[in-house]
Coordinates of C-alpha atoms in Angstrom, one line a residue:
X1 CA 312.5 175.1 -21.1
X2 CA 312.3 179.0 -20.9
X3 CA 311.1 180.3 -24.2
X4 CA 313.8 182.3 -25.7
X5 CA 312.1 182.6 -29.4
X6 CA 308.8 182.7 -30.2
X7 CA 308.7 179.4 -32.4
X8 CA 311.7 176.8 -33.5
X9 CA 309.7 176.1 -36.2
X10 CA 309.0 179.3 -38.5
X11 CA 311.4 182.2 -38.1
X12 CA 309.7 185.1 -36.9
X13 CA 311.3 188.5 -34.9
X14 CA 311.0 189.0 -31.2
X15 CA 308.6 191.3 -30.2
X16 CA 310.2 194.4 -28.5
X17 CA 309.3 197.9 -28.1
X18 CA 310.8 200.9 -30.4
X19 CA 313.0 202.9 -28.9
X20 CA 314.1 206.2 -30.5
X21 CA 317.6 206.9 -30.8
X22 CA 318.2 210.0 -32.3
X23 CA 316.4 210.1 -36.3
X24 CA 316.6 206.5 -35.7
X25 CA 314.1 203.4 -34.1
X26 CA 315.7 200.2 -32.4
X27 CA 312.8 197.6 -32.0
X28 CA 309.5 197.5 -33.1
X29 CA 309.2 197.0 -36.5
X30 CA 312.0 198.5 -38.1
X31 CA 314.7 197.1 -39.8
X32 CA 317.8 195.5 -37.9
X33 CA 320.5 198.7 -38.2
X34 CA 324.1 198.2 -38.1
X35 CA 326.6 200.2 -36.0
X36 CA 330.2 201.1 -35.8
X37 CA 333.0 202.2 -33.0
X38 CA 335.6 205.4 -34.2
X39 CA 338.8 204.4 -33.0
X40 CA 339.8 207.7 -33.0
X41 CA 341.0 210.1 -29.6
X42 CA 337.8 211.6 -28.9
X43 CA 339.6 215.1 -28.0
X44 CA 340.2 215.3 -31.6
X45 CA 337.1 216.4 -33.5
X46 CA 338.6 216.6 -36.7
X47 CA 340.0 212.9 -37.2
X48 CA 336.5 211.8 -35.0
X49 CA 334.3 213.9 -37.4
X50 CA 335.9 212.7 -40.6
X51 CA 335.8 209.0 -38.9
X52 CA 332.2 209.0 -38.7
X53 CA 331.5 210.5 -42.3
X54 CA 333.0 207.4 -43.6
X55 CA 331.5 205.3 -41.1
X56 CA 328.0 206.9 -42.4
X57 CA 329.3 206.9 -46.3
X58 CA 329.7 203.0 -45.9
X59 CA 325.9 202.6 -44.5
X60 CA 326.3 202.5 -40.6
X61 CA 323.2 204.2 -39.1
X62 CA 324.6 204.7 -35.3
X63 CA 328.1 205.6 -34.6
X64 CA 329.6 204.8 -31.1
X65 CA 332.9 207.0 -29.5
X66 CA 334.6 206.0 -26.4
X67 CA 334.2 208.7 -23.4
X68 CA 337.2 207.8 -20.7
X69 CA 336.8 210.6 -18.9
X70 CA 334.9 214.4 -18.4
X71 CA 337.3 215.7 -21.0
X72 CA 336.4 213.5 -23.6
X73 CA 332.6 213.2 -22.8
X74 CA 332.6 217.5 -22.9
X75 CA 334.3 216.9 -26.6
X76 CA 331.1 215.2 -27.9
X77 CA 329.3 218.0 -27.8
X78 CA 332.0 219.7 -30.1
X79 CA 332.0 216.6 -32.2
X80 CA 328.1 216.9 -32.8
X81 CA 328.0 220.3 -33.8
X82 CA 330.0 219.9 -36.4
X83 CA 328.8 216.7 -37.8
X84 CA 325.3 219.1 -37.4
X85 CA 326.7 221.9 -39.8
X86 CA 327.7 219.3 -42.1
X87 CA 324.5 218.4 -42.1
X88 CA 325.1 214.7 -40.9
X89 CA 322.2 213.5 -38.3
X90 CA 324.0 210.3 -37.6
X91 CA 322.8 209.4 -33.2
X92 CA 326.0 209.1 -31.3
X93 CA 326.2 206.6 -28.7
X94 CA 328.9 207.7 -25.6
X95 CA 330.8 204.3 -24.2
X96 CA 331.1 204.7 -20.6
X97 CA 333.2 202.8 -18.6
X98 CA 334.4 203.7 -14.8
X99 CA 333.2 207.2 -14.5
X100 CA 329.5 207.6 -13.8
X101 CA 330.3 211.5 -13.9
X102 CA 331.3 211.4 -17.7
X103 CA 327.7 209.5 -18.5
X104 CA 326.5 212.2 -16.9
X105 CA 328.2 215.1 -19.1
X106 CA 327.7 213.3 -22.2
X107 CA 324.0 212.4 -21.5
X108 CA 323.9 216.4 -22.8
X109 CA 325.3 215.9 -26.1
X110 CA 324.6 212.4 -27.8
X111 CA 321.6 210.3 -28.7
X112 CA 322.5 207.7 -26.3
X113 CA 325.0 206.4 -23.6
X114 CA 326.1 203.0 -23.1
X115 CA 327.0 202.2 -19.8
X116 CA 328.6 198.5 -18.4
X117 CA 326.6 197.4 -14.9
X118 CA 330.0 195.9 -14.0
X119 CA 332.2 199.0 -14.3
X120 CA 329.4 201.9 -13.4
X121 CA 330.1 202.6 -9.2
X122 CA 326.9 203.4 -7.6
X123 CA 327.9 206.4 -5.5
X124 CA 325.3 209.0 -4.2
X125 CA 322.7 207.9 -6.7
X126 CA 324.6 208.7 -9.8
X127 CA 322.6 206.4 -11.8
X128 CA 319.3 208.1 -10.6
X129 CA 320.7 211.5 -11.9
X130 CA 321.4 209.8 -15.4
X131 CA 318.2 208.4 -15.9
X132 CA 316.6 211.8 -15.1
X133 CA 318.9 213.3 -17.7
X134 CA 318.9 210.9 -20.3
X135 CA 314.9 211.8 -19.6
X136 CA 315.2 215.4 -20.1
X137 CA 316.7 215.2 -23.2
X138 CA 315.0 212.1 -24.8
X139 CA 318.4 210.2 -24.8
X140 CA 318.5 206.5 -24.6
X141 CA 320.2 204.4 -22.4
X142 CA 322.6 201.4 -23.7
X143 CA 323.0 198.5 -20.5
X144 CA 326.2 196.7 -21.6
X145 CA 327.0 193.7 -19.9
X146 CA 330.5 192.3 -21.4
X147 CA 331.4 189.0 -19.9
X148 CA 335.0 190.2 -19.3
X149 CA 333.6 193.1 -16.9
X150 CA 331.2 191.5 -14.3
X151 CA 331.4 193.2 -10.7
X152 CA 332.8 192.1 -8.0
X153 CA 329.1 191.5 -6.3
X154 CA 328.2 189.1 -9.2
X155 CA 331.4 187.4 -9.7
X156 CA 330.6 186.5 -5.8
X157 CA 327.2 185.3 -6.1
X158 CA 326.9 183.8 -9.8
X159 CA 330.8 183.6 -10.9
X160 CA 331.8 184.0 -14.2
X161 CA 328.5 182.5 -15.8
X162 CA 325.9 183.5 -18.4
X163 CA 323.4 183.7 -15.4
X164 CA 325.5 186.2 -13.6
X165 CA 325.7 188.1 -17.0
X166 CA 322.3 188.0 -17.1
X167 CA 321.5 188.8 -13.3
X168 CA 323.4 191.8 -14.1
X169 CA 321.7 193.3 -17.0
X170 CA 317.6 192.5 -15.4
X171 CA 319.6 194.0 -12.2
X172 CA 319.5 197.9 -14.3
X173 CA 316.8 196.7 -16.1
X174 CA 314.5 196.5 -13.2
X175 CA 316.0 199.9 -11.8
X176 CA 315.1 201.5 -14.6
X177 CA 311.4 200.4 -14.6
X178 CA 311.1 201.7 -11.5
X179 CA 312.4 205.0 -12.5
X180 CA 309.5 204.7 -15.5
X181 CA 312.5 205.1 -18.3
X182 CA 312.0 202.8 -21.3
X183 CA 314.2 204.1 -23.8
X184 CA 316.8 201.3 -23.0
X185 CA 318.6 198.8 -25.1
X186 CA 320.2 195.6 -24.0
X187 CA 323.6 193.8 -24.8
X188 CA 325.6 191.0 -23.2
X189 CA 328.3 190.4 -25.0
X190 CA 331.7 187.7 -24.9
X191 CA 334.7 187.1 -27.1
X192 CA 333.1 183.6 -26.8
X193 CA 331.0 182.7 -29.5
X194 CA 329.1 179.9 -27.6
X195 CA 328.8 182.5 -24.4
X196 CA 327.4 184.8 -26.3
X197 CA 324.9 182.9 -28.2
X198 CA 323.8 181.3 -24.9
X199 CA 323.5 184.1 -22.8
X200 CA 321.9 186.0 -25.0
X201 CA 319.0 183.3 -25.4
X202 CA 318.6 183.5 -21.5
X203 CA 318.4 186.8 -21.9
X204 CA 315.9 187.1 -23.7
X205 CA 314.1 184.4 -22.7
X206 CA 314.3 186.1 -18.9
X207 CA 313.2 189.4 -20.3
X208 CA 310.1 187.8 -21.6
X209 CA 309.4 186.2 -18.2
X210 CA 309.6 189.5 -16.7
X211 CA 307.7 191.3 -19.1
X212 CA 310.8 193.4 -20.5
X213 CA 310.4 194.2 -23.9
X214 CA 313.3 196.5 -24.7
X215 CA 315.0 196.1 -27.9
X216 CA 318.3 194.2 -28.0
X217 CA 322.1 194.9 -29.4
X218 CA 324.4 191.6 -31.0
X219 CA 327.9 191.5 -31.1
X220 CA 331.1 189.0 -30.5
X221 CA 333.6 191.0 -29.0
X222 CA 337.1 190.8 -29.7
X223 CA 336.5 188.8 -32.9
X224 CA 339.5 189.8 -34.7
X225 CA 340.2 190.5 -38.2
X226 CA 340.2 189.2 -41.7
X227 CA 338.2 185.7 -42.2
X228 CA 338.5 184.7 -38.9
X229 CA 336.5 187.7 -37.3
X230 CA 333.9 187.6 -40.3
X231 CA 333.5 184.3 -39.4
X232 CA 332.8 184.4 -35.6
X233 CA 331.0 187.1 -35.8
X234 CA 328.7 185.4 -38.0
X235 CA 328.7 182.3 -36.4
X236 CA 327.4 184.3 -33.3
X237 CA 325.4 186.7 -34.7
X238 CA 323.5 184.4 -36.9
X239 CA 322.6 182.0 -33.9
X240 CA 320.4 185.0 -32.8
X241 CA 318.9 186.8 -35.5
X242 CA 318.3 183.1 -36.8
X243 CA 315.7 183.0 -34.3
X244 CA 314.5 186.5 -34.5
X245 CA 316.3 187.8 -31.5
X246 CA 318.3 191.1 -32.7
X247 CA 317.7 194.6 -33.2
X248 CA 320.7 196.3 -34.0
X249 CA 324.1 194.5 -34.7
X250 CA 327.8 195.5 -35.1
X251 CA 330.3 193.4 -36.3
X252 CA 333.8 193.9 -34.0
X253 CA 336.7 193.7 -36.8
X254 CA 340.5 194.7 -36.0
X255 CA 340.1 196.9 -39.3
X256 CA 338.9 200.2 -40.1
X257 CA 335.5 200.9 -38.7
X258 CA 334.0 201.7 -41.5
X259 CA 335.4 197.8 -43.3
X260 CA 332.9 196.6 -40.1
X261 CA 329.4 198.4 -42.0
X262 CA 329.2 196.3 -45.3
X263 CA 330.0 192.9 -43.5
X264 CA 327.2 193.3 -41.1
X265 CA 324.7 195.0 -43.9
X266 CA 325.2 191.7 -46.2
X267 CA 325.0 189.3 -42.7
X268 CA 321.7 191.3 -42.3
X269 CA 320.8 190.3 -46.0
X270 CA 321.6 186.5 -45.4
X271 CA 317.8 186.6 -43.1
X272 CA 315.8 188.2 -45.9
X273 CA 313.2 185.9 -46.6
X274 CA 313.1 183.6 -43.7
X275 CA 309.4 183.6 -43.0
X276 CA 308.8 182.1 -46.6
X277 CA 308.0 178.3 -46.2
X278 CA 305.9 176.1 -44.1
X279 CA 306.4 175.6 -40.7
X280 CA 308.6 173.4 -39.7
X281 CA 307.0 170.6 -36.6
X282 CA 310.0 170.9 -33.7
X283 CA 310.5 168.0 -31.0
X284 CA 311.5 171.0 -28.3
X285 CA 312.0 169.1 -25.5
X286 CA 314.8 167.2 -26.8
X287 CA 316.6 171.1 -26.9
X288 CA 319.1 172.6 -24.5
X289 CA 320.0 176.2 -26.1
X290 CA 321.6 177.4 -22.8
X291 CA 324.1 174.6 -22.6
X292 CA 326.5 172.5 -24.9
X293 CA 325.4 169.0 -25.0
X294 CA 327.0 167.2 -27.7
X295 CA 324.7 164.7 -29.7
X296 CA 325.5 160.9 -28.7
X297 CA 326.3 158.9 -31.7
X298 CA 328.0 155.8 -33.0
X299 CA 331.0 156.1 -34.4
X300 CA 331.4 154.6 -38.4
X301 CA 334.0 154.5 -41.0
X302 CA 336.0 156.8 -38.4
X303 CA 333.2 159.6 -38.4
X304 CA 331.0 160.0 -34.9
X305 CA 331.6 159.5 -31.2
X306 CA 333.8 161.5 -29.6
X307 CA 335.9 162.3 -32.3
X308 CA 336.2 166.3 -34.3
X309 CA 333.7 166.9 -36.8
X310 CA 335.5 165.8 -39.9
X311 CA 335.0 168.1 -43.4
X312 CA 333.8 166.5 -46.4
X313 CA 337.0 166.1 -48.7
X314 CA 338.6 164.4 -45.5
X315 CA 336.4 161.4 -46.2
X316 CA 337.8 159.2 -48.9
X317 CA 336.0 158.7 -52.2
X318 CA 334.8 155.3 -51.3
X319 CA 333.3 156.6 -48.0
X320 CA 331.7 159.7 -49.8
X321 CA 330.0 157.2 -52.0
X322 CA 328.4 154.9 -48.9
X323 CA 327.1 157.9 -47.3
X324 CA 322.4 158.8 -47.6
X325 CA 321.6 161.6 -48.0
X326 CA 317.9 162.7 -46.0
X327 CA 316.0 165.6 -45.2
X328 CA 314.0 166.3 -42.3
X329 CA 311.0 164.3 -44.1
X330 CA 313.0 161.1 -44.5
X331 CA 315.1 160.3 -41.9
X332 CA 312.5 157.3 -41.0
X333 CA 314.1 155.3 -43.9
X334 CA 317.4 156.4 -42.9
X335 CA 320.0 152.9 -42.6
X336 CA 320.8 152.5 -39.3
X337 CA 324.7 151.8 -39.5
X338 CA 325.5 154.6 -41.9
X339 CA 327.3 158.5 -42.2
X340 CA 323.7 160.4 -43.2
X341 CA 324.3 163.6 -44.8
X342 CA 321.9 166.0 -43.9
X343 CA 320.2 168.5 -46.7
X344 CA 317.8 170.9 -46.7
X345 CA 316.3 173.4 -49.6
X346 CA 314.2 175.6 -47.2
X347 CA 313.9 179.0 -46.7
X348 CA 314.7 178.9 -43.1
X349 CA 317.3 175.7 -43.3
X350 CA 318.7 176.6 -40.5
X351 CA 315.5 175.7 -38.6
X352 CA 314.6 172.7 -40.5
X353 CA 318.5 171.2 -40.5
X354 CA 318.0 171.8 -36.4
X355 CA 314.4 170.1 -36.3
X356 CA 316.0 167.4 -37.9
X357 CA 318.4 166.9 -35.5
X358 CA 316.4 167.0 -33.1
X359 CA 313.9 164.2 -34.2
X360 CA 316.9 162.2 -34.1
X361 CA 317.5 162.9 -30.6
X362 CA 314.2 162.5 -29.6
X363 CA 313.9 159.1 -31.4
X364 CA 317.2 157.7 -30.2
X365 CA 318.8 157.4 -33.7
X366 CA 322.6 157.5 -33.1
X367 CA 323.9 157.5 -37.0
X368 CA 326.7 160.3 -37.6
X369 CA 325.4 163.3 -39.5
X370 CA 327.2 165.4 -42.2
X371 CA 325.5 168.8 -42.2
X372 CA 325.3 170.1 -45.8
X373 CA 324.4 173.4 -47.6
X374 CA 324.5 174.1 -51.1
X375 CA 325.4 177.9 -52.3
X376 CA 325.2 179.6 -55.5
X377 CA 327.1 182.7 -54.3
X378 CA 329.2 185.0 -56.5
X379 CA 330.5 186.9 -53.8
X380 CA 333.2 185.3 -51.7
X381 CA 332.1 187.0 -48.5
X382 CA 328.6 186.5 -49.2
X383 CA 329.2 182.7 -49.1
X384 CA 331.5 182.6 -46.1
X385 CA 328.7 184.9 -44.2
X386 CA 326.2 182.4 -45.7
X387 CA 327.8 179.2 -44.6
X388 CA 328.7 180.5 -41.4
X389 CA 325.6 181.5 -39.8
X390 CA 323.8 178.3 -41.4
X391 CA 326.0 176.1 -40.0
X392 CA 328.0 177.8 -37.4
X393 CA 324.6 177.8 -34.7
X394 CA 323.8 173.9 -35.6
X395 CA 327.5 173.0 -34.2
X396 CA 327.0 175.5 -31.0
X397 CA 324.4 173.3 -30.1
X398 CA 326.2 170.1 -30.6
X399 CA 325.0 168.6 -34.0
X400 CA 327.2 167.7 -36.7
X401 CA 329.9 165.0 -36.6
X402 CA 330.6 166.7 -40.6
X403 CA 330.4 169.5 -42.3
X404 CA 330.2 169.9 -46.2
X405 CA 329.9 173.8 -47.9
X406 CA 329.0 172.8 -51.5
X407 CA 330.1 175.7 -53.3
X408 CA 328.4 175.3 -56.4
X409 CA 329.6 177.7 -58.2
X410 CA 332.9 177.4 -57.7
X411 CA 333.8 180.9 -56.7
X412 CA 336.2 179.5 -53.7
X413 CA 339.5 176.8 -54.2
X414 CA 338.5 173.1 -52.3
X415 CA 341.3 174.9 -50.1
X416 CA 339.5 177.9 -49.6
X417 CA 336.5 176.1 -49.0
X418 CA 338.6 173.6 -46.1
X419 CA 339.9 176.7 -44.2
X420 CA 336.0 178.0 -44.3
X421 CA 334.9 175.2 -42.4
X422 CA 338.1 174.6 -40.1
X423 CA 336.9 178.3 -38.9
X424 CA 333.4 177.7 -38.9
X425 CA 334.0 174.5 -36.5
X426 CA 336.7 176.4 -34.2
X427 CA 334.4 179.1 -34.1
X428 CA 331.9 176.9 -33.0
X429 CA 334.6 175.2 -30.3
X430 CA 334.1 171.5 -31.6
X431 CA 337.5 171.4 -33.8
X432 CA 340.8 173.3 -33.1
X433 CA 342.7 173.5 -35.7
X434 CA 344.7 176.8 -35.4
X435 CA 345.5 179.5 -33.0
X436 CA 342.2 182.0 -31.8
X437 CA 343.3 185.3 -31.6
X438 CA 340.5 187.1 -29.1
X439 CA 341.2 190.7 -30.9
X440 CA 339.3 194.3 -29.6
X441 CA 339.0 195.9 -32.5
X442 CA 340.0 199.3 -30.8
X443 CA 338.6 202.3 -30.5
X444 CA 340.1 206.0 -28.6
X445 CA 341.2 204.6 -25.5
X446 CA 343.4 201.9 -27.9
X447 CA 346.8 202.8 -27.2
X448 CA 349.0 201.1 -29.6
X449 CA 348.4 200.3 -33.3
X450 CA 346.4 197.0 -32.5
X451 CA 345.6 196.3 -36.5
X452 CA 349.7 196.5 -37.5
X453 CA 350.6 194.0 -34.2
X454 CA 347.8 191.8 -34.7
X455 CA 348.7 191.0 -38.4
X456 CA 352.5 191.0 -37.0
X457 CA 351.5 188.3 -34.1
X458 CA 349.3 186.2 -36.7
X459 CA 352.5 185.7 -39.0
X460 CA 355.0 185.0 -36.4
X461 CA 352.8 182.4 -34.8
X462 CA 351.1 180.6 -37.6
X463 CA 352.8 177.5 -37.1
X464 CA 350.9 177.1 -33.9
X465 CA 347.8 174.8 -33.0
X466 CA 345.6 175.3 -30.3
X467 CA 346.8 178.4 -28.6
X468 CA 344.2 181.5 -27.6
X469 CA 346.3 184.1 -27.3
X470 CA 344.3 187.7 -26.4
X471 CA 345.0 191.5 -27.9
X472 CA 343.8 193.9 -26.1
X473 CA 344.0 197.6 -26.9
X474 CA 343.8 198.4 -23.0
X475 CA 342.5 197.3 -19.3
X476 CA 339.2 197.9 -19.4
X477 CA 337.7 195.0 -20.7
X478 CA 341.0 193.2 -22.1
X479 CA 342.1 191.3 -19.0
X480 CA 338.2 189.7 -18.5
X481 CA 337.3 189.4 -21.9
X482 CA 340.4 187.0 -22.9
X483 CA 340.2 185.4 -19.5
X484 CA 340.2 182.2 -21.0
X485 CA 343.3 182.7 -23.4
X486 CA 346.7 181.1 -22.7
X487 CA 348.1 184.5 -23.5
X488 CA 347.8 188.0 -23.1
X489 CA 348.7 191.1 -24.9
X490 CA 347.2 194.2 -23.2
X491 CA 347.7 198.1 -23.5
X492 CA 348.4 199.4 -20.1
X493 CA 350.1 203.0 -21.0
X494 CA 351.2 205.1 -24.0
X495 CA 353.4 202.9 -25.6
X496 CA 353.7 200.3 -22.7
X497 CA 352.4 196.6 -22.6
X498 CA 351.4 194.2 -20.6
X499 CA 351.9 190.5 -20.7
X500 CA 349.5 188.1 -19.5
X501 CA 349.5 183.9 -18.6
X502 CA 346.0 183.1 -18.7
X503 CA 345.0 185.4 -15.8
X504 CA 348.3 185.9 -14.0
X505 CA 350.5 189.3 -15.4
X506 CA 353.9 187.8 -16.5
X507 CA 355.5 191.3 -17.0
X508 CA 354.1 194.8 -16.6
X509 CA 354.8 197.9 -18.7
X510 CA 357.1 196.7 -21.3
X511 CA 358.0 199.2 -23.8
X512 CA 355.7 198.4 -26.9
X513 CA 359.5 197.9 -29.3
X514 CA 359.9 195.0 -26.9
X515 CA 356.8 193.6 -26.2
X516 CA 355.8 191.3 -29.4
X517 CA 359.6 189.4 -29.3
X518 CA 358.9 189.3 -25.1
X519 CA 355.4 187.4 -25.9
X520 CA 356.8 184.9 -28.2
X521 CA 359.6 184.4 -25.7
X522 CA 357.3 183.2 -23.1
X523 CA 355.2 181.4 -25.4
X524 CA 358.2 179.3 -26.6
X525 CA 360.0 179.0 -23.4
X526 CA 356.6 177.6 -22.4
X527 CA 356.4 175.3 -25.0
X528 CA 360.6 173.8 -24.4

């Protein structure tokens, strides 16, 4: 197995270089830093500048804006010197998509550009030129693979796979070694939770083969708003910096930007304290962190085989009362025709909850498991973070046939504490219980107000189970990123939509008044 982490067993943070982004350092030893996206129009400074300062009043330390086009990569430069003479040092990051020849005009304003291998045209060494300006001026260079946005030459060779994902990003990486530039960050990102978890662990494991050390960006894109977004995001998110892998993150909410900065400081918080305990003894070569292989087990009192993870108040009292609990240290005396739930009260429980599984794996040991964590959270958000990225990884990988959040003090309703883990589980992709909506959550080339139609969309098609159904501010990522969605709702012009069936376009340019009845149209005349 590549290594993707350094151990399974005690938590500890991937070794990367530092990379300076402006006042700030990605890598090294510095602490993880969260980041946000204006969904501002970059050609307006005022609404961008004031944008940022509440981005920066919230706590984000880097601050993205989308550059289309020349226009809007020349406005940068107007949008830093005023943030200057208000004496706010926030680094900018410029998101580059299509136009090599904006990178290179903001490469002479911001901190650092972020580019996507898939949509960045190599014509008459373009790239070459914006390494040797991103040089000149010390800025740092973003590679930004999005799983929705492959080119055409890896689609051809690798298809729409995490290797191709990953072929792309060493592709620029290795480009940029031989142009002796370091200052680079990597990202590979999907709407998908399990994608991106997976990916991202080849990724890194692949940079380590190749001796890459640059420091690396998390996020889920298109996670969406409210719970649900929180939710995947930390389910994602928390795979990764669970296993030290994670420099910088930004959690992608339909909201405000600056609602995106506390979430992601208190997911940071969850991992304080991680390296505390002894290390845990792993059985690694039971593990398959670049695949989804479902844990064979027996199926008893209805719980097991191939049937949904069930939650714990689904199981009736009598049931509850015949399960064993175990830990990692006594699963040897564990019945053998019996629901085990599975408990842990380390610092890193993640790790230990995993190791457990895995001994059962490697020992053959087929019972149904119950994965359990106990909380004594005041904070509603804190505890759905909490549960989310503790148990949301250990389904990924295919343990669990149960979940139980034992919320002990009682800050959430048993109802509250149901919907928790029906998201945590759909999250994962091992129970559907509701629609997914795969959300962007905007930013200046958004052409619509995504939040309003979004929460209009979720109301109108609550009563719905199993349906993805994508929103997509506009074309450049929205058509790949919800590629796997049964529906699509995309941006294609001011105040024009377009509607998508899985990857086929239905109807082109609607006007936007029409568009949201014209979706649930086709989604019921599907449906008759």
């Amino acid at each position: 197995m590549k290594k993707f982490c350094e151990s399974l067993g005690h938590y500890t943070r991937r070794k990367s270089r530092a990379v300076r982004v402006g006042q700030r350092w990605i890598g090294g030893e510095h602490p993880i830093l969260v980041q946000s996206m204006t969904n501002t129009d970059t050609n307006d400074k005022a609404a961008s500048v004031a944008q940022i300062e509440r981005i920066v009043a919230s706590g984000g330390e880097i601050v993205r804006l989308t550059a289309q086009g020349r226009r809007e990569a020349r406005n940068l430069g107007e949008i830093r010197a005023e943030l200057d003479r208000r004496g706010c040092t926030v680094p900018l990051v410029a998101d580059i998509h299509f136009l090599p020849s904006a990178a290179l005009e903001a490469a002479r304003w911001v901190e650092k550009v972020r580019i996507n291998p898939g949509n960045f045209h190599e014509k008459g060494g373009e790239f070459e030129e914006l390494i040797a300006r991103c040089t000149e001026r010390q800025v740092a260079l973003r590679i930004g693979v999005n799983h929705g946005s492959l080119s055409p030459a890896i689609m051809e060779q690798y298809g729409d796979t995490i290797e191709g994902m990953v072929a792309s990003a060493m592709e620029f990486m290795r480009r940029c070694r031989a142009l002796h530039f370091n200052q680079v960050v990597l990202s590979v990102k999907s709407s998908n939770v399990r994608v991106m978890v997976q990916v991202y662990r080849l990724l890194a494991a692949t940079m380590a083969d190749e001796g890459f050390d640059f420091p690396i960006h998390l996020g889920v894109t298109e996670a969406g708003d409210d719970r649900e977004g929180r939710i995947k995001s930390a389910v994602g998110i928390g795979a990764l910096l669970s296993d030290g892998i994670g420099d910088t993150i930004r959690v992608s909410l339909t909201e405000a930007p600056e609602r995106e900065i506390p979430v992601a400081r208190k997911l940071v918080s969850c991992f304080a304290g991680r390296d505390q305990g002894a290390p845990i003894e792993v059985e690694e070569q039971c593990y398959s962190p670049y695949a989804y292989r479902r844990r064979r087990t027996r199926v008893v009192e209805g719980v097991g085989g191939d049937r949904p993870p069930v939650l714990w108040s689904e199981l009736s009292e009598e049931v509850q009362r015949r399960c064993v609990e175990v830990n990692l240290h006594t699963l040897d005396q564990a019945p053998e025709d019996a629901i085990l739930i599975l408990s842990t009260d380390h610092p890193n429980g993640y790790a230990e909850q995993r190791a457990a599984m895995l001994k059962m794996v490697a020992r053959g040991m087929t019972q149904p498991v119950i994965l359990r964590r106990s909380y004594r959270e005041t904070d509603p958000e804190m505890l759905l973070l909490r549960a989310a990225s503790d148990l949301g990884p250990l389904f990924l990988d295919g343990f669990g046939e149960g979940i139980w959040i034992d919320d002990q003090q009682g800050i959430c309703t048993p109802a509250e504490i149901d919907a928790l883990a029906l998201d945590i589980l759909q999250s994962a992709r091992v129970r559907i219980s509701r629609t997914e909506y795969i959300a962007c959550p905007s930013c200046g080339r958004t052409l619509y107000d995504i939040e309003q139609t979004l929460a209009t969309l979720k109301a109108r098609t609550a009563h719905l189970v199993g349906l993805k159904i994508g929103v997509m501010g506009c074309i450049v990522n929205g058509p790949g990123e919800m590629a796997d969605a049964d529906y699509g709702y995309v941006g294609s012009g001011p105040g024009r939509i377009t509607l998508y069936r899985g990857r086929e376009v239905v109807r082109r340019n609607i006007p936007q008044h029409e568009a949201l009845d014209a979706l649930l149209q086709l989604i019921e005349s599907d449906r008759a």
